[in-house]
CSV table of C-alpha atoms in Angstrom, one decimal:
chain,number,residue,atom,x,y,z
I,1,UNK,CA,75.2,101.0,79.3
I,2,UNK,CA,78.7,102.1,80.1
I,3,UNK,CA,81.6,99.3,80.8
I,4,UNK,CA,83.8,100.3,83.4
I,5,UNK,CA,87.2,99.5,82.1
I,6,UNK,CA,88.9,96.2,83.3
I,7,UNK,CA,91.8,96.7,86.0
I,8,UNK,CA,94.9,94.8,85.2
I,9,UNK,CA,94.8,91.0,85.9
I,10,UNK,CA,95.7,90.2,89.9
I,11,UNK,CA,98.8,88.7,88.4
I,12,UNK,CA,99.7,91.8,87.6
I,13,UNK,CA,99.3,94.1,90.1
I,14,UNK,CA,101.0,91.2,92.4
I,15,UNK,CA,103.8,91.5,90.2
I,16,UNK,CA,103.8,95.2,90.5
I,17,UNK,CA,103.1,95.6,94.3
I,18,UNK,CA,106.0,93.2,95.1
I,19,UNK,CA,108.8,96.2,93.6
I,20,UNK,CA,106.4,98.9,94.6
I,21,UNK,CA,104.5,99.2,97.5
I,22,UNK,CA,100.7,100.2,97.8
I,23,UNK,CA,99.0,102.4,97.2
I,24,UNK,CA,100.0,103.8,93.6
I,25,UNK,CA,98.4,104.9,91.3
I,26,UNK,CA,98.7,103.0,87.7
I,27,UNK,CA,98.2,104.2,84.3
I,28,UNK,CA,97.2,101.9,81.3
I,29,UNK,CA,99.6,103.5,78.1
I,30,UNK,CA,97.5,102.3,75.4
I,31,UNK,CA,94.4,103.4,77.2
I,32,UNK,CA,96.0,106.9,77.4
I,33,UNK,CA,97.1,106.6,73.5
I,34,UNK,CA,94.0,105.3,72.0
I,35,UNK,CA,91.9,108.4,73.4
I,36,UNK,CA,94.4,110.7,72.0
I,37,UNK,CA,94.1,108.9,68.6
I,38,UNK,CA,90.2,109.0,68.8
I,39,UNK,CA,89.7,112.2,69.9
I,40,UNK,CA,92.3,113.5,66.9
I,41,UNK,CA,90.1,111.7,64.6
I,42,UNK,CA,86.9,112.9,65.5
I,43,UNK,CA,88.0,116.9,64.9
I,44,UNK,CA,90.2,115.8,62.2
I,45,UNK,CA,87.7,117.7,59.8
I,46,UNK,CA,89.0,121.0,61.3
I,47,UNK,CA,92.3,122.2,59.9
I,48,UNK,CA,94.9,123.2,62.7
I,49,UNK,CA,92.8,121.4,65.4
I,50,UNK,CA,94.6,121.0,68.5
I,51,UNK,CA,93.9,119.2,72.0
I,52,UNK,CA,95.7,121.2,74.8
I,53,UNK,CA,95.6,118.7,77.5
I,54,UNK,CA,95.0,119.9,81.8
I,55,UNK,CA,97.9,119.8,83.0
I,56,UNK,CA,95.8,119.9,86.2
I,57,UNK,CA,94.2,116.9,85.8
I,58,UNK,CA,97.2,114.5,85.5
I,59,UNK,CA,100.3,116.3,85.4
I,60,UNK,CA,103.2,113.9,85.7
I,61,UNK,CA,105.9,114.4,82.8
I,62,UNK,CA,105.8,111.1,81.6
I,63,UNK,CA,102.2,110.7,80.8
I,64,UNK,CA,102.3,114.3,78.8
I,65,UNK,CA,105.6,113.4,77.0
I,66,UNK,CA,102.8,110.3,75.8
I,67,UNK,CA,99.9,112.8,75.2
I,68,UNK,CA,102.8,115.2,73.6
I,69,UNK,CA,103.8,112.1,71.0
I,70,UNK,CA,100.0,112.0,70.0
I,71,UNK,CA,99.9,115.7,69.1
I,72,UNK,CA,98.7,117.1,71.8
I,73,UNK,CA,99.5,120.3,73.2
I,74,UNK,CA,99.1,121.6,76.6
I,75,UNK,CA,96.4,123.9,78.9
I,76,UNK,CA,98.3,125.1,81.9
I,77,UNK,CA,97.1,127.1,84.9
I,78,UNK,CA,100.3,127.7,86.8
I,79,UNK,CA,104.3,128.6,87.4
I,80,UNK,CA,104.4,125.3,88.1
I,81,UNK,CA,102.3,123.9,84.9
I,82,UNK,CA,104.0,126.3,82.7
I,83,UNK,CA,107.5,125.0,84.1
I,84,UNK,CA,106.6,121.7,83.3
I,85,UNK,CA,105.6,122.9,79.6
I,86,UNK,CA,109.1,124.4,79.0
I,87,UNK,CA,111.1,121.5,80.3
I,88,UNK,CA,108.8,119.0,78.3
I,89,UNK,CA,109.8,121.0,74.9
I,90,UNK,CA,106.1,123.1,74.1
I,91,UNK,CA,106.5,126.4,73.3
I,92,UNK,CA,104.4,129.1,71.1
I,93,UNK,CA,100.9,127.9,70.1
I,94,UNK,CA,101.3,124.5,72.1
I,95,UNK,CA,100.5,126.0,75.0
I,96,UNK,CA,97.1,127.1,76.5
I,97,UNK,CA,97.5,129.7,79.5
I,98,UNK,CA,93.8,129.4,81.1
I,99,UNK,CA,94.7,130.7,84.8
I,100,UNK,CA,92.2,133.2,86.6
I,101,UNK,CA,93.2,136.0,89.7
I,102,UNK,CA,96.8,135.3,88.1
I,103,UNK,CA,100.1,136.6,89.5
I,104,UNK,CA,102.4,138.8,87.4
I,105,UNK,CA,105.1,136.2,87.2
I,106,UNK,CA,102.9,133.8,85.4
I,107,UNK,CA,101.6,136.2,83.3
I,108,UNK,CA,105.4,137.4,82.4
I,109,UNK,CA,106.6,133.6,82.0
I,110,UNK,CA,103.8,132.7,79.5
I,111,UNK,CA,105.1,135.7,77.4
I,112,UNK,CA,108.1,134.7,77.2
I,113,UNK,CA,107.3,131.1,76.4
I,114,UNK,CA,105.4,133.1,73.9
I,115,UNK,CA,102.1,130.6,74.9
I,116,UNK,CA,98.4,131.9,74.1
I,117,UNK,CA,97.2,133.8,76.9
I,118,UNK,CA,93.1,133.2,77.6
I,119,UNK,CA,92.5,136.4,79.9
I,120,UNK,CA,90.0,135.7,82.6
I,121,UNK,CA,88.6,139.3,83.6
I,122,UNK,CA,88.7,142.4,81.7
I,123,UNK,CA,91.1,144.3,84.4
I,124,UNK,CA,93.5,141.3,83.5
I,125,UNK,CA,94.0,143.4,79.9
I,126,UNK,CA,95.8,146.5,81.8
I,127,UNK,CA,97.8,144.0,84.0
I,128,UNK,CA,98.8,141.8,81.1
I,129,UNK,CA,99.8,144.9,79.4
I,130,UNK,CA,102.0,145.7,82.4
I,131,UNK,CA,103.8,142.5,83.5
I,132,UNK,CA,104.3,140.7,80.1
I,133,UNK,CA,103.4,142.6,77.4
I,134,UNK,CA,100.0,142.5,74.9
I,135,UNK,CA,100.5,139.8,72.4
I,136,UNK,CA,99.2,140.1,68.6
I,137,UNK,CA,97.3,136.8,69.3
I,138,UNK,CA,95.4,136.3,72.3
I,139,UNK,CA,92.0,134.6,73.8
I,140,UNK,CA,89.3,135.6,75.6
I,141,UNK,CA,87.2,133.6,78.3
I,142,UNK,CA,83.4,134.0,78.1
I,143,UNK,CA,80.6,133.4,81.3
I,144,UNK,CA,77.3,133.9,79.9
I,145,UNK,CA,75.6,133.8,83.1
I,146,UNK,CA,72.8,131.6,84.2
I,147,UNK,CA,72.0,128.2,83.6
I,148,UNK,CA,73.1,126.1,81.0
I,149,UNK,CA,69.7,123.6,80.1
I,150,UNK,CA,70.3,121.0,77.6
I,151,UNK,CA,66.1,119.6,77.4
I,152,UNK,CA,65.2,119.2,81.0
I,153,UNK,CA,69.2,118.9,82.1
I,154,UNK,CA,70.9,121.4,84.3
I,155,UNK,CA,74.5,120.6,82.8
I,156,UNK,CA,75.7,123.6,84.3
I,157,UNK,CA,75.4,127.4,86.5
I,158,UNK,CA,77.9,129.9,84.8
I,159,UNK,CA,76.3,132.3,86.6
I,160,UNK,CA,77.9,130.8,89.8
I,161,UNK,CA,81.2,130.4,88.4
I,162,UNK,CA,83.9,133.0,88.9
I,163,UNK,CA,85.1,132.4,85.4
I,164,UNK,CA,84.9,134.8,82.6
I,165,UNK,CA,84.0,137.8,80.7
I,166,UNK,CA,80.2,138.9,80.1
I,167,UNK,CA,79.2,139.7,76.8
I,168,UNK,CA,79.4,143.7,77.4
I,169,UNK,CA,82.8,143.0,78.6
I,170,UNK,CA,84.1,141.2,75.4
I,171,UNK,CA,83.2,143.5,73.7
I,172,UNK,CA,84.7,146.6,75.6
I,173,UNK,CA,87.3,144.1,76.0
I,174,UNK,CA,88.5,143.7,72.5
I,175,UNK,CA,88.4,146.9,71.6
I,176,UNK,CA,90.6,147.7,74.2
I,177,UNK,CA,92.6,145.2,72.7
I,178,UNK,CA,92.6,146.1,69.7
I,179,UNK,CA,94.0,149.6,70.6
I,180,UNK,CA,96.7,147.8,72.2
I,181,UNK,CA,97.9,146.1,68.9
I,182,UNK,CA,95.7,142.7,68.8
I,183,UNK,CA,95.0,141.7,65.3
I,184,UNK,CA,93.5,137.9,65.8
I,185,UNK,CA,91.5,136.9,69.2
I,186,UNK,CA,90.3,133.5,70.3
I,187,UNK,CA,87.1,132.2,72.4
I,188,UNK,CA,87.0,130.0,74.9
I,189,UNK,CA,83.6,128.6,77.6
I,190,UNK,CA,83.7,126.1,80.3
I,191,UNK,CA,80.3,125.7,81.1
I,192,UNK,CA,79.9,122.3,81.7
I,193,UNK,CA,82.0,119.8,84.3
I,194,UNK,CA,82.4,116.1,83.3
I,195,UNK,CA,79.3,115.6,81.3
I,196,UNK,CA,78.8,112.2,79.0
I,197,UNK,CA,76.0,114.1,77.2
I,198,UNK,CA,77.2,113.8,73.4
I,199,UNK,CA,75.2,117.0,72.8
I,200,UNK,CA,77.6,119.5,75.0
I,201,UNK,CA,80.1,119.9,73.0
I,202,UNK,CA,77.6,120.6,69.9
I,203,UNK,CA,75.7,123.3,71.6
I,204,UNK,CA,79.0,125.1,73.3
I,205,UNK,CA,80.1,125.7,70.2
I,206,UNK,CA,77.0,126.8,68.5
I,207,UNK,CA,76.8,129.2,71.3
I,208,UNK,CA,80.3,130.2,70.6
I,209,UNK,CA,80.5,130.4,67.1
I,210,UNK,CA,77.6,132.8,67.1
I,211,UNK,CA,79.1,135.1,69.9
I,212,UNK,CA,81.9,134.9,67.3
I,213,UNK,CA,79.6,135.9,64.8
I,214,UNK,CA,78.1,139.0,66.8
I,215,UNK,CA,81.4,139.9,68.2
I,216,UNK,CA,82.9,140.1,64.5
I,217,UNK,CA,80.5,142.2,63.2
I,218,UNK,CA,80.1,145.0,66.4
I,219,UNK,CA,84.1,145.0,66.7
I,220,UNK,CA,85.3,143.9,63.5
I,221,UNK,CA,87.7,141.7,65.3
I,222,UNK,CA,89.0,138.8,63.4
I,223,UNK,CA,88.9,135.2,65.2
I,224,UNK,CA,91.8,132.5,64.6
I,225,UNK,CA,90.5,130.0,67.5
I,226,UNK,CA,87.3,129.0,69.2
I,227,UNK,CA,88.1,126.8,72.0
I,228,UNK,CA,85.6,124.7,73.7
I,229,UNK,CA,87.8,123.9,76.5
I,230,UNK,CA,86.9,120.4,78.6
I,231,UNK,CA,83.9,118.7,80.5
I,232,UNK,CA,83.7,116.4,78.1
I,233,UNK,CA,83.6,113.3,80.8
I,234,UNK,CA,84.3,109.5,81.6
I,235,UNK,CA,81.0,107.3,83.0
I,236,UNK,CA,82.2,106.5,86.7
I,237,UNK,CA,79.3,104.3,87.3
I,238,UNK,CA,79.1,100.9,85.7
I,239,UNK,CA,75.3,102.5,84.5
I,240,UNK,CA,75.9,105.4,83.0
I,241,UNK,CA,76.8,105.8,78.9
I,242,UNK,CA,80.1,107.1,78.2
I,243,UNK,CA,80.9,110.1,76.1
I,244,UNK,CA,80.7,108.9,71.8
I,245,UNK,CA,84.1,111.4,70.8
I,246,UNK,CA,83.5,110.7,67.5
I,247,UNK,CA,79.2,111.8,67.4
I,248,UNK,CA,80.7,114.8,69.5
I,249,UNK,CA,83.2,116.3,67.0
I,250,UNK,CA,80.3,114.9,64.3
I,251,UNK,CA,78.2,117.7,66.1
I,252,UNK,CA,80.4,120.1,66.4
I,253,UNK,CA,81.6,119.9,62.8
I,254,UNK,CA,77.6,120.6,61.7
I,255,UNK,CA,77.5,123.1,63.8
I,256,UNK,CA,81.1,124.6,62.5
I,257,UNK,CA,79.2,124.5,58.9
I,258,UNK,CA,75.8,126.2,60.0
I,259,UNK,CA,77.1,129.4,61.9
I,260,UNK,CA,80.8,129.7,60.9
I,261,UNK,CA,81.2,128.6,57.3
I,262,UNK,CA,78.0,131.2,55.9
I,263,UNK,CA,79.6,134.1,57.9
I,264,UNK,CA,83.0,133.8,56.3
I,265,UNK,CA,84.7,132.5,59.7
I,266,UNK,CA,85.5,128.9,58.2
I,267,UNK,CA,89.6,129.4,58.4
I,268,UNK,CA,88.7,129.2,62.2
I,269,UNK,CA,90.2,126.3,64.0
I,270,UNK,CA,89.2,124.1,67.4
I,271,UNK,CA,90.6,123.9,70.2
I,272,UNK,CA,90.1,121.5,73.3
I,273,UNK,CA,91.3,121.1,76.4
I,274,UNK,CA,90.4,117.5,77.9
I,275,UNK,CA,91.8,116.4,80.6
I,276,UNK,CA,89.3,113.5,82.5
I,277,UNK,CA,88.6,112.4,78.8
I,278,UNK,CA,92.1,111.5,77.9
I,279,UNK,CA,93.3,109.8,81.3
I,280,UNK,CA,90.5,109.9,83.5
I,281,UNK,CA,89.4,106.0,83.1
I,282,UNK,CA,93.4,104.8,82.4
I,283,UNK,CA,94.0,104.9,85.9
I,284,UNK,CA,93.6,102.9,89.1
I,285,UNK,CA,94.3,103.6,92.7
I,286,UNK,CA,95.8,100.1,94.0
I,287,UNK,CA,95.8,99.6,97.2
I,288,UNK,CA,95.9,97.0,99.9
I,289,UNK,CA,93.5,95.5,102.6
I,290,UNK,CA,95.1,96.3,106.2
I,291,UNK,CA,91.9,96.1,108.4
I,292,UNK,CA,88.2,95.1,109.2
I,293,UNK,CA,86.2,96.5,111.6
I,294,UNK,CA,82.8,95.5,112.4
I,295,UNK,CA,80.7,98.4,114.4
I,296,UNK,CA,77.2,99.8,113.9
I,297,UNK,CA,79.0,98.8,110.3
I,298,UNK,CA,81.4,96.9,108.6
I,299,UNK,CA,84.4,98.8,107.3
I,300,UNK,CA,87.3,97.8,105.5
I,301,UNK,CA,90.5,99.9,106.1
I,302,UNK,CA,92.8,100.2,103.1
I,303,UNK,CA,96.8,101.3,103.3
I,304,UNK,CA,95.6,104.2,101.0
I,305,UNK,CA,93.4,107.3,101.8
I,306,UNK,CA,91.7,110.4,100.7
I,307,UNK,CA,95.1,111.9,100.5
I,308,UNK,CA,95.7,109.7,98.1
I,309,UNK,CA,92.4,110.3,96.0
I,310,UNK,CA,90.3,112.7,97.4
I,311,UNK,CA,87.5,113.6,95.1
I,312,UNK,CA,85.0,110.7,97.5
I,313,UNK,CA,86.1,112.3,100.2
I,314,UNK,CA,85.7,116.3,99.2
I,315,UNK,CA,82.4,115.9,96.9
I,316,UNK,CA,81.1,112.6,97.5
I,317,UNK,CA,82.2,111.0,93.9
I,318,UNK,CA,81.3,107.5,93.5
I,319,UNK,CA,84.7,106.0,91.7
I,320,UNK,CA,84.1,102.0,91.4
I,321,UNK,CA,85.6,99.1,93.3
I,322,UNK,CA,86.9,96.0,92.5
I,323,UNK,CA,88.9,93.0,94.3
I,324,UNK,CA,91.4,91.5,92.6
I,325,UNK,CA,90.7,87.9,91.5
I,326,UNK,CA,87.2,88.5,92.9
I,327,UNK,CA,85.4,90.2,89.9
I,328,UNK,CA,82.6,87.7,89.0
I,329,UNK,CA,82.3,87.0,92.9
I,330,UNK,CA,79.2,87.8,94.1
I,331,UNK,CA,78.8,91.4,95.9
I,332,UNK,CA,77.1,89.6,98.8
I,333,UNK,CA,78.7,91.9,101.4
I,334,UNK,CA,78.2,95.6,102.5
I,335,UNK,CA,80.9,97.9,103.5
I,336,UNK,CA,82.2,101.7,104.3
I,337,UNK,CA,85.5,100.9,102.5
I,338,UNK,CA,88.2,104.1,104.4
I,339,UNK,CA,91.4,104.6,104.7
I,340,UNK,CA,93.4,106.2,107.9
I,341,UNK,CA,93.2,109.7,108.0
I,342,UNK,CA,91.3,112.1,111.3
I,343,UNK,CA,88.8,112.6,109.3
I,344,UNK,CA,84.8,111.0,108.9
I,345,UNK,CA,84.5,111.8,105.5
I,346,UNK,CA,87.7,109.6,104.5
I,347,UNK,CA,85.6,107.1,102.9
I,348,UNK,CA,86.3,105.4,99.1
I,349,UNK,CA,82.6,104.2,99.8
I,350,UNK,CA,79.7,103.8,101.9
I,351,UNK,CA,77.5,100.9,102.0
I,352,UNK,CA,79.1,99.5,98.9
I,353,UNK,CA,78.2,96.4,97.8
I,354,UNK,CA,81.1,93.8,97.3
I,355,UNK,CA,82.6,90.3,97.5
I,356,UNK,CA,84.0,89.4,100.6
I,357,UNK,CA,87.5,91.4,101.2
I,358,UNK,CA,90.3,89.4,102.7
I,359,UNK,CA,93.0,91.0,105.0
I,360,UNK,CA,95.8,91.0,102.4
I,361,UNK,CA,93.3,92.0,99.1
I,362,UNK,CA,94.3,93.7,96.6
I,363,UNK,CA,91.4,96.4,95.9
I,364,UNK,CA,91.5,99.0,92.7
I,365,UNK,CA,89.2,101.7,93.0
I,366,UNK,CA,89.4,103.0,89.5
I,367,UNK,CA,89.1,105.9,87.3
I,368,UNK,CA,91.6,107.5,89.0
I,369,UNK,CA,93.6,108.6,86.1
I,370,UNK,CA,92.4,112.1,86.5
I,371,UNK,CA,92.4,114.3,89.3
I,372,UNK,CA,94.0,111.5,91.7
I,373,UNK,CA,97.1,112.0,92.2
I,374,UNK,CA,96.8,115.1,91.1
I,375,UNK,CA,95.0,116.3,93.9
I,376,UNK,CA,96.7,114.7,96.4
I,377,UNK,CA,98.2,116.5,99.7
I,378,UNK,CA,99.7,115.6,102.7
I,379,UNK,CA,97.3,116.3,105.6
I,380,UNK,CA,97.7,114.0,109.3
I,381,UNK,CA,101.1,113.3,107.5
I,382,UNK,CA,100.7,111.3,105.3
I,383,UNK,CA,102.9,110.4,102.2
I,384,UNK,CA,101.8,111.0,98.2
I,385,UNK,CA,101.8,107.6,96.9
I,386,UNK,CA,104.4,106.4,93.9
I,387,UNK,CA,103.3,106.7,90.3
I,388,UNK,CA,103.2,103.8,88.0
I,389,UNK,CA,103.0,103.3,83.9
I,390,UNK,CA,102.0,100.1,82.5
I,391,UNK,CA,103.2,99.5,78.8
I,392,UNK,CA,100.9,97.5,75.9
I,393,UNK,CA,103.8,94.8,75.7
I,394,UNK,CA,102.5,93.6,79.6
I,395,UNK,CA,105.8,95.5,81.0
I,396,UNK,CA,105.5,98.4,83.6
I,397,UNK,CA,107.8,101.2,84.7
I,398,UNK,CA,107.4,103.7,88.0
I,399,UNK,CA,107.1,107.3,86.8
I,400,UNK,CA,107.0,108.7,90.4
I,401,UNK,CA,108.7,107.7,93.6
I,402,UNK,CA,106.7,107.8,96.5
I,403,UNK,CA,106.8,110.6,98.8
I,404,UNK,CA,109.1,110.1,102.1
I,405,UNK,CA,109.5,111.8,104.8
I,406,UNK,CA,112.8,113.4,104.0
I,407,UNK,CA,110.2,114.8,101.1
I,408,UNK,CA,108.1,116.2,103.7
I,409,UNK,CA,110.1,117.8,106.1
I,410,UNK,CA,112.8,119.5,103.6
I,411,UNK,CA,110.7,122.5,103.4
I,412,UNK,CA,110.8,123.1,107.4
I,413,UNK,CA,114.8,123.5,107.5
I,414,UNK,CA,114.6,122.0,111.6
I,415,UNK,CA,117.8,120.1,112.2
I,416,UNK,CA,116.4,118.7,115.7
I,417,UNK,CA,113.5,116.7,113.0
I,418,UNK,CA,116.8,115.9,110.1
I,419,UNK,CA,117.7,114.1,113.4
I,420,UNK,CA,115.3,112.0,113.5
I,421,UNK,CA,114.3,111.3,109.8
I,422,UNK,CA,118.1,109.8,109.4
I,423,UNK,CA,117.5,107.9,112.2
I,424,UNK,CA,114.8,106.0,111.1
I,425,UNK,CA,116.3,105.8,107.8
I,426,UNK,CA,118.8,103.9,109.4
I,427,UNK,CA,116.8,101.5,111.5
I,428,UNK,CA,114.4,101.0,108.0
I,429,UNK,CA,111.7,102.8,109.7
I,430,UNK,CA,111.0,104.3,106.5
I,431,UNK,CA,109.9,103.8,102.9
């Protein structure tokens, strides 16, 4: 059985709420570090190994200049990302470019950055070729269709995803390629989204290295990278077993050794690109208790809201609660726990069992180091919330301000509404 990890101490987050308002979202360092370090050592068996980490999943500078100190490289999917990338110091081989329906510009910055490109679609080839150029080295994305069954498991349904090349099409792919002055190609296969099953990784890579295999010997291409990409997972229910890294690169290694290693293809090296792994359970959404409202239920309102971590909200995730100072009190009461926004489905839980919650608690809803912030927005208004690092030494340090509303009106250029936000900047209307 899975622990959920421990939320900093309610000393702590009183500390850190009394110079930064709720809600923010906090990230444990050593948490963030340690995964790096384990993951690392589980592939360390595979010469050139590199993780690229999602951007997308967390993609504030300070947590990847951590991730970056640990040897990580970076998977980007964007201008944006890729900006990021160059201002953060990666260049050449430390970036992954895994984007899909991709502008020009993009594909014309990666080039220049000199990053791998992992093409999408076969018509992405002739539109590489014409806005950025064919590199020597580049990657190819495979959908094999269907369902992915691991035993009696659905893990996956690539046929449903709008990912990917189809066999036929890697292999009229690369030889289009090839004509166009490729000498080394790379594979890469998401099939799989945030699975703890230690035997994913295993068989995506048997089923890559074999595609490898076949695609060597009907196109005599030569492979320098098989990338597994992510879905490698964190357990967001105290009940379910979290992901063994070190078993998984175990299996992929034996797996390296029975297809690979025969077939002359053991220079190739492994990529990954984890991004709910590595910062996925380092994170917390704090937030504060603001209201109670007792109806046909009992709710608690919270001073954060979907905005601030959707993924409840927009697929019904279960992320786990806690009350500060109230984690060995008994879960003797029932509530929708919400937050502000227009909308019914702004719930952090429904019918969740929990201790008694106080006007004035602090509650963490955690595993939010992944795809929280970063999927923030700004609908009814509201504000993205501040950013927050905790070091190992007990000491913590804001990586993002929150968002004001001078933030989200500079876009509109209306002086009548510049007006107004100085206004209530000078009354200390605002945050």
């Amino acid at each position: 059985m899975a622990v959920i990890k421990t939320a900093p101490s309610k000393e702590i987050l009183e500390r850190i709420s009394e110079k930064i308002p709720t809600p923010f979202h906090l990230y444990d360092e050593q948490e963030i570090r340690s995964r790096a370090r384990a993951l690392n050592n589980a592939f360390a068996w595979n010469k050139g190994y590199r993780e690229y980490f999602a951007v997308k999943a967390n993609p504030n500078p300070t947590i990847i200049k951590i991730l970056q100190e640990e040897g990580c490289g970076v998977d980007c999917s964007s201008m944006a990302e890729l900006m990021l990338a160059e201002a953060l110091g990666f260049s050449g081989d430390k970036i992954m470019f895994s984007s899909n329906m991709t502008p020009a510009n993009e594909f014309k910055y990666v080039r220049e950055l000199d990053g791998t490109v992992n093409l999408d679609d076969i018509t992405h080839i002739d539109f590489l070729n014409k806005h950025g150029g064919i590199p020597e080295k580049i990657c190819m994305r495979y959908n094999p269709g269907g369902t992915l069954v691991f035993g009696t498991d659905v893990m996956g349904n690539p046929g449903e995803a709008k990912y990917g090349f189809t066999k036929a099409q890697l292999i009229e792919g690369i030889g289009r390629l090839k004509e166009l002055g490729v000498k080394e190609f790379g594979l890469h296969a998401f099939l799989a989204s945030n699975t703890t099953d230690n035997a994913y990784y295993p068989a995506l890579a048997e089923i890559l290295f074999e595609l490898a295999v076949e695609l060597k010997e009907k196109t005599g291409a030569k492979f320098f990278m098989i990338n597994l990409s992510g879905g490698v997972g964190i357990p967001y229910r105290p009940e379910q077993n979290a992901a063994d890294i070190a078993q998984i690169g175990e299996g992929v290694r034996k797996a390296y050794e029975k297809v690979l290693v025969p077939n002359g293809m053991g220079d190739i090296r492994i990529a990954t690109e984890l991004g709910r792994y590595m910062t996925g359970a380092a994170g917390w959404l704090v937030t504060h208790a603001v209201h109670r409202k007792n109806i046909y239920r009992d709710y608690i309102g919270l001073d954060a809201c979907a905005a601030d971590l959707m993924r409840p909200a927009m697929y019904g995730a279960y992320h786990h609660i806690t009350v500060a100072g109230k984690e060995d009190a008994p879960r003797n009461r029932v509530y929708d726990v919400v937050g502000s926004l227009c909308e019914n489905n702004d719930k952090f839980a429904i019918q969740r069992e929990l201790p008694e919650i106080e006007m004035g608690d602090l509650v963490v809803i955690h595993d939010s180091g992944a795809h929280g912030y970063a999927m923030g927005y700004n609908y009814n208004g509201k504000m993205r919330p501040a950013e927050v690092l905790l070091h190992p030494d007990g000491t913590f340090e804001q990586i993002r301000l929150r968002e004001t509303p001078r933030n989200y009106f500079a876009t509109v250029m209306n002086p009548e509404i510049e007006a107004i936000v100085s206004k209530m900047e000078e009354r200390g209307m605002l945050p």
